[in-house]
Amino acid sequence: MKRFLVALSLLAATPAVANDTMAELKTGGLVFVRSDVVSMEKEDLFISLDEVRVAYRFRNTSDEDVEAVVAFPMPDIEANPYGDVAVPVSDSDNFLGFTVEMDGRAITPELEQKAFAAELDVTETLTAAGLSLNPFADGLDEAIEALPDDTKADWVARGILYEESYDDGSGWRESHSPMWRLKSTYWWRAEFPASQPVEVTHRYQPSLGGTVAVSFLQDGKPQEPYFGQYQQKYCVDESFLNAVRRHAKTAPDGNPPFYETWISYVLTTGANWSGAIQDFTLTIDKGAPENLVSFCGSGVRKIGPTTFEMSATDFFPERDINVLILRRTDGGQ
């Protein structure tokens, strides 16, 4: 029986720095560490505002069973006093609500978590102090302030905490906030029988980044450098731009009545399977008929009031998927 490691690749997005923006955490799918015996026969990828769902069919093309440790590295989450990161379930270790099934059977994966500050492992330091490793956990700020002053001073020096001084009207005070990075990995053992297909489905709640307004258009004109960046990342074209302009003309203040939402999915790691993805389907759901959506893809067709589909055979992923959804601020049409 052959044994090797399988990993799910998830990369963290750079946190946004403006107060009116929130960065998304990039999410992705299964990837082998270069396998020449397991191929991906089929991948159905569904991305919406509420759920990312991926259904695979793999086949072990060898004449020996393959035993694998399958890992799902969650995106790193890092506390940053200068920006916000969208964490869907902040009070849970499973902050994306990740679930997985193999051949219709629910898998309960193990969870390994480590905390790092200044690239050093501070897991035991935080655990010994009774603190959650999740820097966005409910009640964490209060628990930090309850630490002894000498502990807080030491942690500031080690880059575990960020200290800020402020005047509350009665004198100068200090507040402390977490600065560590959390790495989380789900893993489980799986078997790929010789010459047999294996169905794997995993799903999670996406991390949604965005802004409170449309950043790439002002007074009906494209705003640089944002528009150029959006053209490259989301394939925003003239027809999409004109649709935004039409809505802006009917708004009382003349501004586009939308706010941006971003979803990122790491697709290129799928190229690590043996050969191409034989049958690939991508479905994007924009959430509501009045929303606008833009993403890069070839042969995209509308299949429903809110859904768009792209299909390909013998597909080699060459770029990741980035989805821009403009949602109405007023709930109108």
mmCIF file of N, CA and C in Angstrom, residues 10 72-78 95 111-116 119 123 133-135 180-186:
data_model
loop_
_atom_site.group_PDB
_atom_site.id
_atom_site.type_symbol
_atom_site.label_atom_id
_atom_site.label_comp_id
_atom_site.label_asym_id
_atom_site.label_seq_id
_atom_site.Cartn_x
_atom_site.Cartn_y
_atom_site.Cartn_z
ATOM 1 N N LEU A 10 -4.986 26.670 1.461
ATOM 2 C CA LEU A 10 -5.706 27.898 1.736
ATOM 3 C C LEU A 10 -4.692 28.968 2.077
ATOM 4 N N PHE A 72 -6.312 19.771 5.696
ATOM 5 C CA PHE A 72 -7.001 20.976 5.259
ATOM 6 C C PHE A 72 -6.443 22.162 6.046
ATOM 7 N N PRO A 73 -5.381 22.798 5.558
ATOM 8 C CA PRO A 73 -4.879 23.987 6.251
ATOM 9 C C PRO A 73 -5.871 25.132 6.101
ATOM 10 N N MET A 74 -6.436 25.568 7.200
ATOM 11 C CA MET A 74 -7.307 26.740 7.170
ATOM 12 C C MET A 74 -6.438 27.960 6.858
ATOM 13 N N PRO A 75 -7.025 29.022 6.336
ATOM 14 C CA PRO A 75 -6.218 30.226 6.105
ATOM 15 C C PRO A 75 -5.699 30.774 7.435
ATOM 16 N N ASP A 76 -4.461 31.259 7.417
ATOM 17 C CA ASP A 76 -3.934 31.910 8.611
ATOM 18 C C ASP A 76 -4.791 33.120 8.945
ATOM 19 N N ILE A 77 -5.021 33.329 10.225
ATOM 20 C CA ILE A 77 -5.682 34.564 10.643
ATOM 21 C C ILE A 77 -4.744 35.282 11.614
ATOM 22 N N GLU A 78 -4.615 36.570 11.390
ATOM 23 C CA GLU A 78 -3.660 37.363 12.148
ATOM 24 C C GLU A 78 -4.316 38.647 12.628
ATOM 25 N N PHE A 95 -13.418 28.270 12.333
ATOM 26 C CA PHE A 95 -13.919 29.613 12.029
ATOM 27 C C PHE A 95 -14.486 29.762 10.625
ATOM 28 N N LEU A 111 -7.979 18.448 14.651
ATOM 29 C CA LEU A 111 -7.602 19.850 14.486
ATOM 30 C C LEU A 111 -6.291 20.112 15.220
ATOM 31 N N GLU A 112 -5.330 20.656 14.493
ATOM 32 C CA GLU A 112 -4.069 21.084 15.094
ATOM 33 C C GLU A 112 -3.938 22.584 14.919
ATOM 34 N N GLN A 113 -3.651 23.289 16.019
ATOM 35 C CA GLN A 113 -3.527 24.736 15.972
ATOM 36 C C GLN A 113 -2.230 25.191 16.624
ATOM 37 N N LYS A 114 -1.603 26.188 16.029
ATOM 38 C CA LYS A 114 -0.387 26.783 16.557
ATOM 39 C C LYS A 114 -0.499 28.303 16.436
ATOM 40 N N ALA A 115 0.056 29.011 17.408
ATOM 41 C CA ALA A 115 0.086 30.475 17.389
ATOM 42 C C ALA A 115 1.531 30.939 17.261
ATOM 43 N N PHE A 116 1.730 31.977 16.441
ATOM 44 C CA PHE A 116 3.076 32.490 16.186
ATOM 45 C C PHE A 116 3.103 34.012 16.341
ATOM 46 N N GLU A 119 7.327 35.215 14.232
ATOM 47 C CA GLU A 119 7.732 33.945 13.631
ATOM 48 C C GLU A 119 8.160 32.901 14.648
ATOM 49 N N THR A 123 2.444 29.126 21.242
ATOM 50 C CA THR A 123 1.255 28.356 21.591
ATOM 51 C C THR A 123 1.206 28.045 23.084
ATOM 52 N N LEU A 133 -6.347 30.558 21.505
ATOM 53 C CA LEU A 133 -5.373 30.783 20.443
ATOM 54 C C LEU A 133 -5.967 31.617 19.304
ATOM 55 N N ASN A 134 -7.280 31.680 19.253
ATOM 56 C CA ASN A 134 -7.960 32.464 18.215
ATOM 57 C C ASN A 134 -7.894 33.944 18.577
ATOM 58 N N PRO A 135 -7.181 34.780 17.806
ATOM 59 C CA PRO A 135 -7.052 36.193 18.181
ATOM 60 C C PRO A 135 -8.337 36.985 18.054
ATOM 61 N N TRP A 180 -0.730 38.037 17.452
ATOM 62 C CA TRP A 180 -0.206 36.762 16.981
ATOM 63 C C TRP A 180 -0.987 36.253 15.768
ATOM 64 N N ARG A 181 -0.394 35.274 15.096
ATOM 65 C CA ARG A 181 -0.964 34.640 13.905
ATOM 66 C C ARG A 181 -1.339 33.205 14.245
ATOM 67 N N LEU A 182 -2.560 32.819 13.893
ATOM 68 C CA LEU A 182 -3.053 31.476 14.178
ATOM 69 C C LEU A 182 -2.999 30.621 12.914
ATOM 70 N N LYS A 183 -2.340 29.475 13.030
ATOM 71 C CA LYS A 183 -2.318 28.492 11.951
ATOM 72 C C LYS A 183 -3.137 27.279 12.400
ATOM 73 N N SER A 184 -4.130 26.910 11.598
ATOM 74 C CA SER A 184 -5.010 25.800 11.933
ATOM 75 C C SER A 184 -5.035 24.803 10.785
ATOM 76 N N THR A 185 -4.972 23.525 11.108
ATOM 77 C CA THR A 185 -5.008 22.487 10.085
ATOM 78 C C THR A 185 -5.929 21.355 10.526
ATOM 79 N N TYR A 186 -6.922 21.054 9.700
ATOM 80 C CA TYR A 186 -7.718 19.848 9.885
ATOM 81 C C TYR A 186 -7.062 18.714 9.104
#
